[in-house]
mmCIF file with all atom_site columns, C-alpha atoms in Angstrom:
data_model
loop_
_atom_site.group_PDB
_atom_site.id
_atom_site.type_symbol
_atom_site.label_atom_id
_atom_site.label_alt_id
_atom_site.label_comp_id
_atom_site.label_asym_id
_atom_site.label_entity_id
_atom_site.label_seq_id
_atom_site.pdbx_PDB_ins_code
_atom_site.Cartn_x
_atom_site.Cartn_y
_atom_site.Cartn_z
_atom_site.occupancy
_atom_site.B_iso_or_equiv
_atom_site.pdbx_formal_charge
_atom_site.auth_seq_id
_atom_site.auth_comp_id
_atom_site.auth_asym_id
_atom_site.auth_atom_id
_atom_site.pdbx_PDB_model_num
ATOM 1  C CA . UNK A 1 1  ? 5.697  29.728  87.883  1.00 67.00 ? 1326 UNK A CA 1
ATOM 2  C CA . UNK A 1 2  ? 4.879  33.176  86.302  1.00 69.00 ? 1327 UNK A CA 1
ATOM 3  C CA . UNK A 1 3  ? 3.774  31.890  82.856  1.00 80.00 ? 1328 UNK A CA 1
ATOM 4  C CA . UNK A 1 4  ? 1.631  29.037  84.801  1.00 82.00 ? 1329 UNK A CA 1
ATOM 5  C CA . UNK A 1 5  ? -0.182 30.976  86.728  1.00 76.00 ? 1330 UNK A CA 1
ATOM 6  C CA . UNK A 1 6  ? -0.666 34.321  84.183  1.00 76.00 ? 1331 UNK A CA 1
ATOM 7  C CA . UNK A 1 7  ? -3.764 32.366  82.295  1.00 80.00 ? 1332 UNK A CA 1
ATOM 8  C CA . UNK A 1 8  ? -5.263 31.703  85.829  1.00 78.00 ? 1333 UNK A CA 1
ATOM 9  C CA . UNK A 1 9  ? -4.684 35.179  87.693  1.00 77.00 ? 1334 UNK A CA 1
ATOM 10 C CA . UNK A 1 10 ? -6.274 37.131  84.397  1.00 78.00 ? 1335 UNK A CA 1
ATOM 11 C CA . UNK A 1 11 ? -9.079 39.091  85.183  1.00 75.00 ? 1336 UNK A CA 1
ATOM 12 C CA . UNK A 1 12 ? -8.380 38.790  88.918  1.00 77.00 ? 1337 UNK A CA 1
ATOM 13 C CA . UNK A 1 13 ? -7.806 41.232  91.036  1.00 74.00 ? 1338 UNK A CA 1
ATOM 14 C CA . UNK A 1 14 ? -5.085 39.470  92.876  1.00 68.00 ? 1339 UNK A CA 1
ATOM 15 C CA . UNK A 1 15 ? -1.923 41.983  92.767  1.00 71.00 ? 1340 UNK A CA 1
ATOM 16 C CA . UNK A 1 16 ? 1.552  41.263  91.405  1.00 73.00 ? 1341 UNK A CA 1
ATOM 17 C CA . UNK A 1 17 ? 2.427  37.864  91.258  1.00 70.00 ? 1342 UNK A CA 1
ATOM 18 C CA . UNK A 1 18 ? 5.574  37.314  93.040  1.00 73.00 ? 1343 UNK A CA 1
ATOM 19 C CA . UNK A 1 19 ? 7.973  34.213  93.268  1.00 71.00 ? 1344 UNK A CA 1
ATOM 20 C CA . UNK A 1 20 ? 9.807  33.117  96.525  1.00 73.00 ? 1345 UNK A CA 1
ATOM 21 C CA . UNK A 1 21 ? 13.174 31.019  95.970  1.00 75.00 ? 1346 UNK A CA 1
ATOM 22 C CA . UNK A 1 22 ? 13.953 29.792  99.040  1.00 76.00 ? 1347 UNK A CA 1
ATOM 23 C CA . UNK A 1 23 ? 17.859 27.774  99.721  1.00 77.00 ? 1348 UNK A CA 1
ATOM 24 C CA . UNK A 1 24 ? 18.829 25.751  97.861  1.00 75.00 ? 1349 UNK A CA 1
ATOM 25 C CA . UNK A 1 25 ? 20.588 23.389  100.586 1.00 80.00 ? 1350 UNK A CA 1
ATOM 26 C CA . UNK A 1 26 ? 19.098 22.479  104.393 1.00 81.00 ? 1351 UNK A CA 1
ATOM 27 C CA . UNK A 1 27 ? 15.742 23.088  103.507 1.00 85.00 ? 1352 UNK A CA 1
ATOM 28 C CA . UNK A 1 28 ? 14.599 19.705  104.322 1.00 83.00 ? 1353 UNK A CA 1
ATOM 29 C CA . UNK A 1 29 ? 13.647 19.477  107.888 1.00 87.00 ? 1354 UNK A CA 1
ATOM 30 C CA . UNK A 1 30 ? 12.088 16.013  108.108 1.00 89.00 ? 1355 UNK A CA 1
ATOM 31 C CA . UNK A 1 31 ? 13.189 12.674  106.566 1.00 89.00 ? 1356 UNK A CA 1
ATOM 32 C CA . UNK A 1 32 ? 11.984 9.179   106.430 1.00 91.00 ? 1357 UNK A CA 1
ATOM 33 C CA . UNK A 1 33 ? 14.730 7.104   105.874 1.00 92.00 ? 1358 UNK A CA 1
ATOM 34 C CA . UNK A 1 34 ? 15.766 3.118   105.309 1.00 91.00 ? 1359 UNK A CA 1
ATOM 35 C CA . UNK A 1 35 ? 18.292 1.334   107.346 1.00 90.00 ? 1360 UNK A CA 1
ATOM 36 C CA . UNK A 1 36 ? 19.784 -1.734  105.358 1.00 89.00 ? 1361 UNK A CA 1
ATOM 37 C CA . UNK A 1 37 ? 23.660 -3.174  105.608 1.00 88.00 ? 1362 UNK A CA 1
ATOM 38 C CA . UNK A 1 38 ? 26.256 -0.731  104.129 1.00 85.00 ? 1363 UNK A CA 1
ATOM 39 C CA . UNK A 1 39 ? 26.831 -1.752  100.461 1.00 74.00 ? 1364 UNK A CA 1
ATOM 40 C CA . UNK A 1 40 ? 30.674 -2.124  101.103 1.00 63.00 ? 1365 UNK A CA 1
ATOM 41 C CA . UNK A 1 41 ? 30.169 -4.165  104.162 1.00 51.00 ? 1366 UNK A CA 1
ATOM 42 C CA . UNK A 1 42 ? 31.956 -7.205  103.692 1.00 56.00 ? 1367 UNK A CA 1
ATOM 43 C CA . UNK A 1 43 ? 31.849 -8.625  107.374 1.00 55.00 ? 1368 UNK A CA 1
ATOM 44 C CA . UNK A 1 44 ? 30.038 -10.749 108.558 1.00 60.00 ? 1369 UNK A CA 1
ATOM 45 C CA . UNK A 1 45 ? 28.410 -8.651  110.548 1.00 64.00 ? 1370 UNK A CA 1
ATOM 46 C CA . UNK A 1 46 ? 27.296 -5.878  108.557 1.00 73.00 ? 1371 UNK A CA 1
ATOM 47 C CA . UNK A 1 47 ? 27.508 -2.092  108.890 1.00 86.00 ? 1372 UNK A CA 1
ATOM 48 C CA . UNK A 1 48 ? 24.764 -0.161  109.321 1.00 89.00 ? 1373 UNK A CA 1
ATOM 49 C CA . UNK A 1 49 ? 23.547 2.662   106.759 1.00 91.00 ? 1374 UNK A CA 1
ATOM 50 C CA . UNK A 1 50 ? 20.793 4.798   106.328 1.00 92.00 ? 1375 UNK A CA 1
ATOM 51 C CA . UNK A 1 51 ? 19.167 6.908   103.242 1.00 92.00 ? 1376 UNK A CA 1
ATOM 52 C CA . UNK A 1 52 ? 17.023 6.607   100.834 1.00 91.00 ? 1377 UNK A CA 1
ATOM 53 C CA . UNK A 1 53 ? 15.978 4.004   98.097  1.00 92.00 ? 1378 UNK A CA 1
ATOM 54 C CA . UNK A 1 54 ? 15.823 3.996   94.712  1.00 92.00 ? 1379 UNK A CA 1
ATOM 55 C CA . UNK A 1 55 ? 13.151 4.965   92.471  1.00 93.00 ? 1380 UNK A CA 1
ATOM 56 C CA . UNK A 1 56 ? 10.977 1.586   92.644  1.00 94.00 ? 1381 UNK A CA 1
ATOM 57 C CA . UNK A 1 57 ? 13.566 -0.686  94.513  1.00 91.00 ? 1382 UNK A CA 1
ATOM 58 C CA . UNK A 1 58 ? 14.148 -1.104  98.058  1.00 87.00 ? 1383 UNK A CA 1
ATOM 59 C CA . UNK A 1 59 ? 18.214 -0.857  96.767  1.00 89.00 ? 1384 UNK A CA 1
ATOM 60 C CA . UNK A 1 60 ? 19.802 2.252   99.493  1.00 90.00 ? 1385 UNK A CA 1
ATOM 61 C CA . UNK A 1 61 ? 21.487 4.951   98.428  1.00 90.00 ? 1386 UNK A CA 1
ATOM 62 C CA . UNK A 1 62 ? 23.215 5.682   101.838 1.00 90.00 ? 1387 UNK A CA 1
ATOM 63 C CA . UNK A 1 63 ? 22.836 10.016  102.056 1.00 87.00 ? 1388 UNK A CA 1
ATOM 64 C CA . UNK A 1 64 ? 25.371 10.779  105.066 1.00 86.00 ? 1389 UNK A CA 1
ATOM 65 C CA . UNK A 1 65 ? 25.771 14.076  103.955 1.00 89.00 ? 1390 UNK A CA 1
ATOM 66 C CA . UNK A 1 66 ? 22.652 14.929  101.820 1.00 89.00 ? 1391 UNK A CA 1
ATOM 67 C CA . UNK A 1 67 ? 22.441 18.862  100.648 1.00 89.00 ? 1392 UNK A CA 1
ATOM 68 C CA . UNK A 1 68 ? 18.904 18.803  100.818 1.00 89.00 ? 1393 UNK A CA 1
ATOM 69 C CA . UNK A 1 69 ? 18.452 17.915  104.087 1.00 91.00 ? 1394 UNK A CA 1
ATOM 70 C CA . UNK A 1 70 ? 18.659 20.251  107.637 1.00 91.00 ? 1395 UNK A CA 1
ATOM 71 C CA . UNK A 1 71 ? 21.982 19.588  109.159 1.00 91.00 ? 1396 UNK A CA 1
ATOM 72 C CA . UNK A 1 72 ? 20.718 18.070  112.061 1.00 92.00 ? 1397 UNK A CA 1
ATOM 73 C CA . UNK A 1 73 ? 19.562 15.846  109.820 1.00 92.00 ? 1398 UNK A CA 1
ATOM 74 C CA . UNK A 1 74 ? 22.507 14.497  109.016 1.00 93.00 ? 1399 UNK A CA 1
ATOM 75 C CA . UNK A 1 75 ? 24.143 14.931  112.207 1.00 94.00 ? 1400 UNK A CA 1
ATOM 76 C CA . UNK A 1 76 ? 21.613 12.636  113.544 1.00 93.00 ? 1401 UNK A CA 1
ATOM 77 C CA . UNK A 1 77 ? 22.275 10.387  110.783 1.00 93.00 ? 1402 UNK A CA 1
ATOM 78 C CA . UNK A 1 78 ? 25.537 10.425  111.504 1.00 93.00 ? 1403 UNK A CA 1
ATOM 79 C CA . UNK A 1 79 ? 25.444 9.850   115.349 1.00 94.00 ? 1404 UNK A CA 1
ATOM 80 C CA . UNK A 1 80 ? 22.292 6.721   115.040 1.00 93.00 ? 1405 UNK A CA 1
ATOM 81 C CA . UNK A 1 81 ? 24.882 4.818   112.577 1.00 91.00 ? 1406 UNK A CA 1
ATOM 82 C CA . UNK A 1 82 ? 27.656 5.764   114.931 1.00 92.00 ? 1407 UNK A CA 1
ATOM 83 C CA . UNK A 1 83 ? 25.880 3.963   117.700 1.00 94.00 ? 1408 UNK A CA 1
ATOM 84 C CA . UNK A 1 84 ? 24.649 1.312   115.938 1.00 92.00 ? 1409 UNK A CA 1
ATOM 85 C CA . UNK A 1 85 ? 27.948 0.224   114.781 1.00 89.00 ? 1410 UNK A CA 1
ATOM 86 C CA . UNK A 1 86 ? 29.143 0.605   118.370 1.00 92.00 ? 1411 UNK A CA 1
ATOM 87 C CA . UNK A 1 87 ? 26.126 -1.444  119.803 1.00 93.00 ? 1412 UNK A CA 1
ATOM 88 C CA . UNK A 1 88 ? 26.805 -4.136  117.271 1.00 89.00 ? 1413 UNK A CA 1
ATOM 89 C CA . UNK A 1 89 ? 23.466 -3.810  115.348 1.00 90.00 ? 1414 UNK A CA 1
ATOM 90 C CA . UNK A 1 90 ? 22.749 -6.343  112.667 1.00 85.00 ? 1415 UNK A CA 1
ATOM 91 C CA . UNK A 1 91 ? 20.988 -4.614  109.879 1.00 85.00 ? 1416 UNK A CA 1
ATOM 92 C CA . UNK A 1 92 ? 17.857 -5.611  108.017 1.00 79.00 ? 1417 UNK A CA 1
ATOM 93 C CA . UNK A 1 93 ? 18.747 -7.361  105.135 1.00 79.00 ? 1418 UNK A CA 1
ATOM 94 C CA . UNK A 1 94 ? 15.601 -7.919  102.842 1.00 75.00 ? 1419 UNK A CA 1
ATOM 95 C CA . UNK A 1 95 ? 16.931 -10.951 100.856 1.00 72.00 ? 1420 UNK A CA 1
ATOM 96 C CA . UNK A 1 96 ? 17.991 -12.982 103.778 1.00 55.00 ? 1421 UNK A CA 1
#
């Protein structure tokens, strides 16, 4: 970040440039995420999961315990899948 903004901050009277690094885990505090059938789900009736798709598909990568994200985050995660599985929730499934 230094060496792109050092051409920029030249000649201005801005101060020392300083860098903040912030965690590196639970940093995310808001998340959109898909619901589709659980890849392993053979049933059926399908499981429910939840994450995130693929760069340019609409293929889930389930995230139940994703680094990134706040753990509430995935404690919510955890208890909506919970409770759809208990409710008996059919999951969207795109192809049919």
């Amino acid at each position: 970040a230094r060496a792109y903004f050092r051409p920029i901050l030249e000649g201005c009277d801005a101060g020392e440039f300083r860098v903040h690094v912030g965690p590196l885990r639970g940093w995310r505090t808001a998340a959109k995420l898909a619901v589709r059938p659980a890849s392993s789900s053979a049933d059926a009736e399908p499981r429910v999961a939840m994450g995130l798709f693929l760069p340019g598909s609409h293929e889930l990568l389930p995230v139940p315990n994703c680094r990134a994200h706040h753990p509430a985050i995935n404690a919510a995660v955890a208890a909506a899948t919970r409770a759809c599985r208990e409710a008996g929730v059919v999951p969207y499934r795109e192809n049919g």
